[in-house]
């Protein structure tokens, strides 16, 4: 068994290597908790998909996502975080105060035991599932208007989706961009009435119901899209600088189902103003517990909170 020694119970296992995981690792290491971090299927997390991070504090000239996450990793290593390039595939979480939690990984079901666990598994954006979409993420295709809207100042963009997030993205972009096409698959909007009213009032937003993006135009970067309009069964081409896909996020919590309290969308429920979950010694940080903000800086902040919450918990035992 990997790392398994009799009575070898760790203080801190961190699941995930995005901003929240590394931030938790740096704080936990500096508290002397000897964290072990599992980097999972996507080392570095979602930021590795982006070319320019312009809104993270302390980087006046912006930084690309891979370099940023590489810096986070180096900083965590500097404080002796043990990083394992493995994915956790099962957890057994104790209900007892001071109880031991077990995480499993690898084909042979190796496992580690720890009194403290920090879950930082993030979320995944839902894709449209069309050709070139994945290749052009960060090259005109985006899942975050707050992150990338600025690159399309005074240009034409489209948002796909009809829920609250899509309308919020639309409103944000309408303040920066020349024109925003809102492309809604259904013939109605799911979003709240108040958001709908705000969007309807925007003069530079064109709402297209029953519209499906069928093709992405552009090879090295996004140049436009083809839209199938169900009503009149026609396809039209729209030239765009940016395409914002806002059809939902899926928190990466499959392995925690039936182990920890999740909300109806699958996000981990934490005690307000903290990272405390319903399981003693288990804390959640970043996008996996945050349906609202989903930013690198908020993820890093809650990673820090999780390490502080864990240290307090261990000290109280
Ligand atoms: C294209 C794009 C551009 C963005 N640009 C910006 C930006 O400019 N500014 C900004 O503030 N935000 C931006 N964001 C949002 C930002 O990336 C996220 O808010 C942030 O990465 C969330 O951090 P996290 O640590 O919670 O999770 P993530 O970054 O999602 O990391 C999750 C980690 O968990 C690991 N993991 C998952 N399952 C397991 C498992 N079973 N076992 C072990 N590990 C596991 C993954 O491998 C990954 O390392 C962008 C997002 C995207 C998609």
Coordinates of C-alpha atoms and ligand atoms in Angstrom, one line a residue:
X1 CA 0.0 0.0 0.0
X2 CA 1.2 3.5 -0.9
X3 CA 2.5 5.5 2.1
X4 CA 0.6 3.2 4.4
X5 CA 2.3 2.6 7.7
X6 CA 0.8 1.4 10.9
X7 CA -0.6 4.3 12.8
X8 CA 0.2 6.7 10.0
X9 CA -2.6 9.2 10.2
X10 CA -2.0 12.5 8.5
X11 CA -3.2 15.9 9.6
X12 CA -4.1 17.4 6.3
X13 CA -5.0 16.0 2.9
X14 CA -6.0 18.5 0.2
X15 CA -7.9 17.3 -2.8
X16 CA -7.3 19.5 -5.8
X17 CA -4.5 21.7 -7.3
X18 CA -6.3 24.8 -8.3
X19 CA -5.9 28.2 -6.6
X20 CA -8.0 27.0 -3.5
X21 CA -5.9 23.8 -3.1
X22 CA -2.6 25.5 -3.4
X23 CA -3.6 28.4 -1.1
X24 CA -4.8 25.9 1.5
X25 CA -1.5 24.0 1.1
X26 CA 0.6 27.1 1.7
X27 CA -1.3 28.1 4.8
X28 CA -1.5 24.5 6.2
X29 CA 2.2 23.9 5.6
X30 CA 3.0 27.1 7.5
X31 CA 0.8 25.9 10.3
X32 CA 3.0 22.8 10.5
X33 CA 0.3 20.5 9.3
X34 CA 2.5 18.7 6.7
X35 CA -0.2 18.8 3.9
X36 CA -0.4 16.2 1.2
X37 CA -2.0 17.6 -1.9
X38 CA -3.6 15.4 -4.7
X39 CA -3.4 17.3 -8.0
X40 CA -6.1 15.3 -9.7
X41 CA -7.2 15.0 -13.3
X42 CA -6.4 18.6 -14.2
X43 CA -3.2 19.7 -12.4
X44 CA -3.4 23.5 -11.9
X45 CA -7.2 23.6 -12.3
X46 CA -9.3 25.7 -14.6
X47 CA -6.9 28.7 -14.8
X48 CA -4.6 26.5 -17.0
X49 CA -7.2 27.1 -19.8
X50 CA -6.7 30.8 -19.9
X51 CA -4.0 32.9 -21.6
X52 CA -4.4 36.1 -19.6
X53 CA -5.3 36.6 -16.0
X54 CA -5.8 40.4 -15.6
X55 CA -7.8 40.6 -12.4
X56 CA -5.7 38.7 -9.9
X57 CA -4.3 41.1 -7.3
X58 CA -0.6 41.7 -7.5
X59 CA 0.0 41.1 -11.2
X60 CA -0.2 44.6 -12.8
X61 CA 1.0 43.3 -16.2
X62 CA -1.3 40.2 -16.2
X63 CA 0.0 36.6 -16.3
X64 CA -0.9 33.5 -18.2
X65 CA -2.8 30.8 -16.4
X66 CA -0.1 28.1 -16.7
X67 CA 2.7 30.3 -15.3
X68 CA 0.4 31.5 -12.5
X69 CA -0.5 28.0 -11.4
X70 CA 3.1 27.0 -11.8
X71 CA 4.1 29.8 -9.3
X72 CA 1.4 28.5 -6.9
X73 CA 2.8 25.0 -7.1
X74 CA 6.4 26.3 -6.5
X75 CA 5.2 28.3 -3.5
X76 CA 3.5 25.3 -2.0
X77 CA 6.6 23.2 -2.6
X78 CA 8.8 25.8 -0.9
X79 CA 6.9 25.1 2.3
X80 CA 7.3 21.3 1.8
X81 CA 3.8 20.4 0.6
X82 CA 3.8 16.8 -0.6
X83 CA 2.2 16.8 -4.0
X84 CA 0.9 13.6 -5.5
X85 CA -0.2 13.5 -9.1
X86 CA -3.1 11.2 -8.4
X87 CA -6.9 11.4 -8.5
X88 CA -9.0 10.5 -5.6
X89 CA -11.7 8.0 -6.6
X90 CA -13.4 7.3 -3.3
X91 CA -13.7 8.7 0.1
X92 CA -14.9 7.4 3.4
X93 CA -15.6 10.3 5.8
X94 CA -16.0 9.8 9.5
X95 CA -18.9 11.3 11.4
X96 CA -16.9 11.5 14.7
X97 CA -15.1 14.5 16.1
X98 CA -11.4 13.7 15.8
X99 CA -12.3 10.7 13.5
X100 CA -10.1 9.5 10.7
X101 CA -11.1 10.0 7.1
X102 CA -9.9 7.8 4.3
X103 CA -9.2 8.7 0.7
X104 CA -8.6 6.1 -2.0
X105 CA -6.6 6.6 -5.3
X106 CA -5.1 4.5 -8.0
X107 CA -6.2 1.3 -9.6
X108 CA -5.1 -0.8 -6.7
X109 CA -7.2 1.3 -4.3
X110 CA -4.2 2.7 -2.4
X111 CA -5.4 4.9 0.4
X112 CA -4.3 7.5 3.0
X113 CA -5.9 8.3 6.3
X114 CA -6.2 11.8 7.7
X115 CA -7.9 13.6 10.5
X116 CA -8.3 16.7 8.3
X117 CA -9.4 16.9 4.7
X118 CA -9.7 20.0 2.5
X119 CA -11.9 19.5 -0.6
X120 CA -10.8 21.8 -3.4
X121 CA -12.0 19.9 -6.4
X122 CA -13.5 23.0 -8.2
X123 CA -16.1 22.9 -10.9
X124 CA -16.3 22.2 -14.6
X125 CA -18.0 24.4 -17.1
X126 CA -20.5 22.7 -19.3
X127 CA -19.5 22.8 -23.0
X128 CA -21.7 23.2 -26.0
X129 CA -20.1 20.1 -27.5
X130 CA -19.3 21.4 -30.9
X131 CA -16.1 21.3 -33.0
X132 CA -13.2 23.7 -32.2
X133 CA -14.9 24.7 -28.9
X134 CA -12.2 23.3 -26.6
X135 CA -9.3 24.3 -28.8
X136 CA -10.4 28.0 -28.8
X137 CA -11.0 28.4 -25.1
X138 CA -9.0 31.5 -24.2
X139 CA -8.8 32.4 -27.8
X140 CA -12.2 34.0 -28.1
X141 CA -14.3 31.3 -26.3
X142 CA -14.8 31.9 -22.6
X143 CA -16.8 30.8 -19.7
X144 CA -16.4 33.9 -17.6
X145 CA -17.4 37.4 -18.6
X146 CA -15.9 39.0 -15.5
X147 CA -12.5 37.3 -16.4
X148 CA -12.4 37.9 -20.2
X149 CA -15.0 40.5 -21.0
X150 CA -12.5 43.3 -21.0
X151 CA -10.6 41.7 -24.0
X152 CA -13.7 42.4 -26.1
X153 CA -14.2 46.1 -25.3
X154 CA -16.2 47.9 -28.0
X155 CA -16.5 44.6 -30.0
X156 CA -19.4 42.2 -30.8
X157 CA -19.8 39.1 -28.6
X158 CA -22.4 36.4 -28.0
X159 CA -23.6 34.7 -24.8
X160 CA -25.2 31.3 -25.0
X161 CA -27.7 30.4 -22.3
X162 CA -31.0 31.5 -20.8
X163 CA -30.5 31.2 -17.1
X164 CA -29.5 33.7 -14.4
X165 CA -25.8 33.2 -15.2
X166 CA -26.2 33.9 -18.9
X167 CA -28.2 37.0 -18.2
X168 CA -25.7 38.3 -15.7
X169 CA -22.9 37.7 -18.2
X170 CA -25.0 39.5 -20.8
X171 CA -25.6 42.5 -18.6
X172 CA -21.9 42.7 -17.7
X173 CA -20.8 42.5 -21.3
X174 CA -23.4 45.0 -22.5
X175 CA -21.6 47.7 -20.5
X176 CA -18.2 46.9 -22.2
X177 CA -19.0 45.6 -25.7
X178 CA -20.6 47.2 -28.7
X179 CA -23.2 44.5 -29.2
X180 CA -24.2 41.3 -27.3
X181 CA -26.2 38.6 -29.0
X182 CA -28.0 36.5 -26.4
X183 CA -28.6 33.0 -27.9
X184 CA -31.3 31.0 -26.1
X185 CA -31.9 27.4 -27.1
X186 CA -35.5 27.4 -25.8
X187 CA -38.2 29.9 -26.8
X188 CA -38.2 31.4 -23.3
X189 CA -35.8 32.5 -20.6
X190 CA -35.3 30.6 -17.4
X191 CA -33.7 33.5 -15.6
X192 CA -35.4 35.5 -12.9
X193 CA -37.9 38.2 -14.0
X194 CA -35.8 41.0 -12.6
X195 CA -32.8 40.0 -14.7
X196 CA -35.0 39.6 -17.8
X197 CA -36.3 43.1 -17.4
X198 CA -32.8 44.5 -17.1
X199 CA -31.7 42.6 -20.2
X200 CA -34.8 43.7 -22.2
X201 CA -34.0 47.3 -21.4
X202 CA -30.5 47.1 -22.9
X203 CA -30.4 48.6 -26.4
X204 CA -27.2 46.8 -27.4
X205 CA -28.5 43.3 -26.6
X206 CA -30.2 41.3 -29.3
X207 CA -32.1 38.3 -27.9
X208 CA -32.4 35.3 -30.2
X209 CA -34.8 32.6 -29.0
X210 CA -34.8 29.0 -30.4
X211 CA -31.3 29.5 -31.6
X212 CA -28.5 26.9 -31.5
X213 CA -24.8 27.5 -32.2
X214 CA -23.9 24.9 -34.8
X215 CA -20.4 25.9 -35.9
X216 CA -17.4 27.9 -34.7
X217 CA -15.6 29.9 -37.3
X218 CA -11.9 30.5 -37.0
X219 CA -8.8 28.4 -36.7
X220 CA -6.3 30.2 -34.5
X221 CA -8.9 32.3 -32.7
X222 CA -12.6 32.8 -32.8
X223 CA -13.9 34.8 -35.7
X224 CA -17.6 34.0 -35.7
X225 CA -20.3 31.4 -35.3
X226 CA -23.1 29.8 -37.3
X227 CA -26.5 29.9 -35.7
X228 CA -29.4 27.6 -36.5
X229 CA -32.7 29.3 -36.0
X230 CA -35.3 26.7 -35.3
X231 CA -38.3 28.9 -36.1
X232 CA -37.6 29.6 -39.8
X233 CA -35.1 26.7 -40.1
X234 CA -32.3 28.9 -41.4
X235 CA -28.6 29.2 -40.6
X236 CA -27.0 32.6 -40.3
X237 CA -23.4 33.6 -39.8
X238 CA -22.5 36.2 -37.1
X239 CA -18.9 37.6 -36.9
X240 CA -17.8 37.9 -33.3
X241 CA -14.8 38.7 -31.2
X242 CA -16.0 36.6 -28.2
X243 CA -18.4 33.8 -27.4
X244 CA -19.4 33.3 -23.8
X245 CA -20.8 29.9 -22.9
X246 CA -23.1 30.2 -19.9
X247 CA -25.0 26.9 -19.9
X248 CA -24.0 25.9 -16.4
X249 CA -21.2 24.7 -14.2
X250 CA -20.9 21.3 -12.6
X251 CA -19.2 21.1 -9.2
X252 CA -16.8 18.1 -9.1
X253 CA -18.5 16.3 -6.2
X254 CA -19.4 12.9 -7.6
X255 CA -17.1 11.1 -5.2
X256 CA -18.6 12.9 -2.2
X257 CA -22.2 12.0 -2.9
X258 CA -23.7 10.2 0.2
X259 CA -20.6 11.2 2.2
X260 CA -21.1 14.9 2.7
X261 CA -24.1 17.4 2.5
X262 CA -24.5 18.8 -1.0
X263 CA -27.1 21.3 -2.2
X264 CA -29.5 20.5 -5.0
X265 CA -27.0 21.5 -7.6
X266 CA -24.2 19.4 -6.1
X267 CA -22.2 22.1 -4.4
X268 CA -20.8 21.3 -1.0
X269 CA -22.7 23.0 1.8
X270 CA -20.6 25.0 4.2
X271 CA -21.5 26.8 7.4
X272 CA -22.0 30.5 6.5
X273 CA -18.8 32.6 6.6
X274 CA -16.6 29.5 7.0
X275 CA -15.4 26.4 5.1
X276 CA -16.9 24.0 7.7
X277 CA -18.9 21.1 6.2
X278 CA -21.2 18.7 8.1
X279 CA -18.4 16.2 8.6
X280 CA -16.0 17.0 11.5
X281 CA -12.5 17.8 10.1
X282 CA -13.7 18.1 6.5
X283 CA -13.5 21.6 4.9
X284 CA -14.4 22.8 1.4
X285 CA -12.8 25.6 -0.5
X286 CA -13.1 27.3 -3.9
X287 CA -15.6 26.7 -6.7
X288 CA -16.8 23.4 -5.3
X289 CA -18.6 25.3 -2.5
X290 CA -19.2 28.6 -4.2
X291 CA -22.0 29.0 -6.7
X292 CA -21.8 32.8 -6.8
X293 CA -18.3 34.2 -7.3
X294 CA -16.2 31.4 -8.9
X295 CA -13.1 33.6 -9.2
X296 CA -9.4 32.7 -8.7
X297 CA -9.1 35.2 -5.9
X298 CA -12.2 34.1 -4.0
X299 CA -11.1 30.4 -4.4
X300 CA -7.6 31.2 -3.0
X301 CA -9.3 33.1 -0.2
X302 CA -11.5 30.2 0.8
X303 CA -8.5 27.9 0.5
X304 CA -6.7 30.1 3.1
X305 CA -9.9 30.0 5.3
X306 CA -10.0 26.2 5.0
X307 CA -6.5 25.8 6.3
X308 CA -7.2 28.2 9.2
X309 CA -10.5 26.3 10.0
X310 CA -8.6 23.0 9.9
X311 CA -5.8 24.3 12.2
X312 CA -8.4 25.5 14.7
X313 CA -10.2 22.1 14.5
X314 CA -7.0 20.2 15.1
X315 CA -6.0 22.4 18.0
X316 CA -9.4 21.8 19.6
X317 CA -9.0 18.1 19.8
Ligands
LIG1 C1 -11.3 29.6 -19.3 C2 -11.4 30.1 -17.9 C3 -10.8 31.4 -17.6 C4 -10.8 31.9 -16.4 N1 -10.2 33.1 -16.1 C5 -10.2 33.6 -14.9 C6 -9.6 34.9 -14.6 O1 -9.1 35.5 -15.5 N2 -9.7 35.3 -13.4 C7 -10.3 34.7 -12.3 O2 -10.3 35.2 -11.2 N3 -10.9 33.5 -12.6 C8 -10.9 33.0 -13.8 N4 -11.5 31.8 -14.0 C9 -12.2 31.1 -12.9 C10 -11.2 30.4 -12.1 O3 -10.4 29.6 -12.9 C11 -11.8 29.5 -11.0 O4 -12.7 30.3 -10.2 C12 -10.7 28.8 -10.1 O5 -9.8 28.1 -10.9 C13 -11.4 27.9 -9.1 O6 -10.4 27.4 -8.4 P1 -10.5 26.0 -7.5 O7 -9.3 25.8 -6.8 O8 -11.8 26.1 -6.7 O9 -10.8 24.9 -8.6 P2 -10.2 24.5 -10.0 O10 -9.3 25.5 -10.6 O11 -11.4 24.0 -10.8 O12 -9.3 23.2 -9.6 C14 -9.9 22.0 -9.2 C15 -8.8 21.0 -9.0 O13 -9.3 19.9 -8.4 C16 -8.7 18.7 -9.0 N5 -9.6 17.6 -8.8 C17 -10.9 17.4 -9.3 N6 -11.4 16.2 -9.0 C18 -10.4 15.6 -8.2 C19 -10.3 14.3 -7.7 N7 -11.3 13.4 -7.7 N8 -9.1 14.0 -7.0 C20 -8.1 14.9 -7.0 N9 -8.1 16.1 -7.5 C21 -9.3 16.5 -8.2 C22 -8.5 19.1 -10.4 O14 -7.5 18.3 -11.0 C23 -8.1 20.6 -10.2 O15 -6.7 20.6 -10.0 C24 -11.5 31.2 -15.3 C25 -12.1 30.0 -15.6 C26 -12.0 29.4 -16.8 C27 -12.7 28.1 -17.1

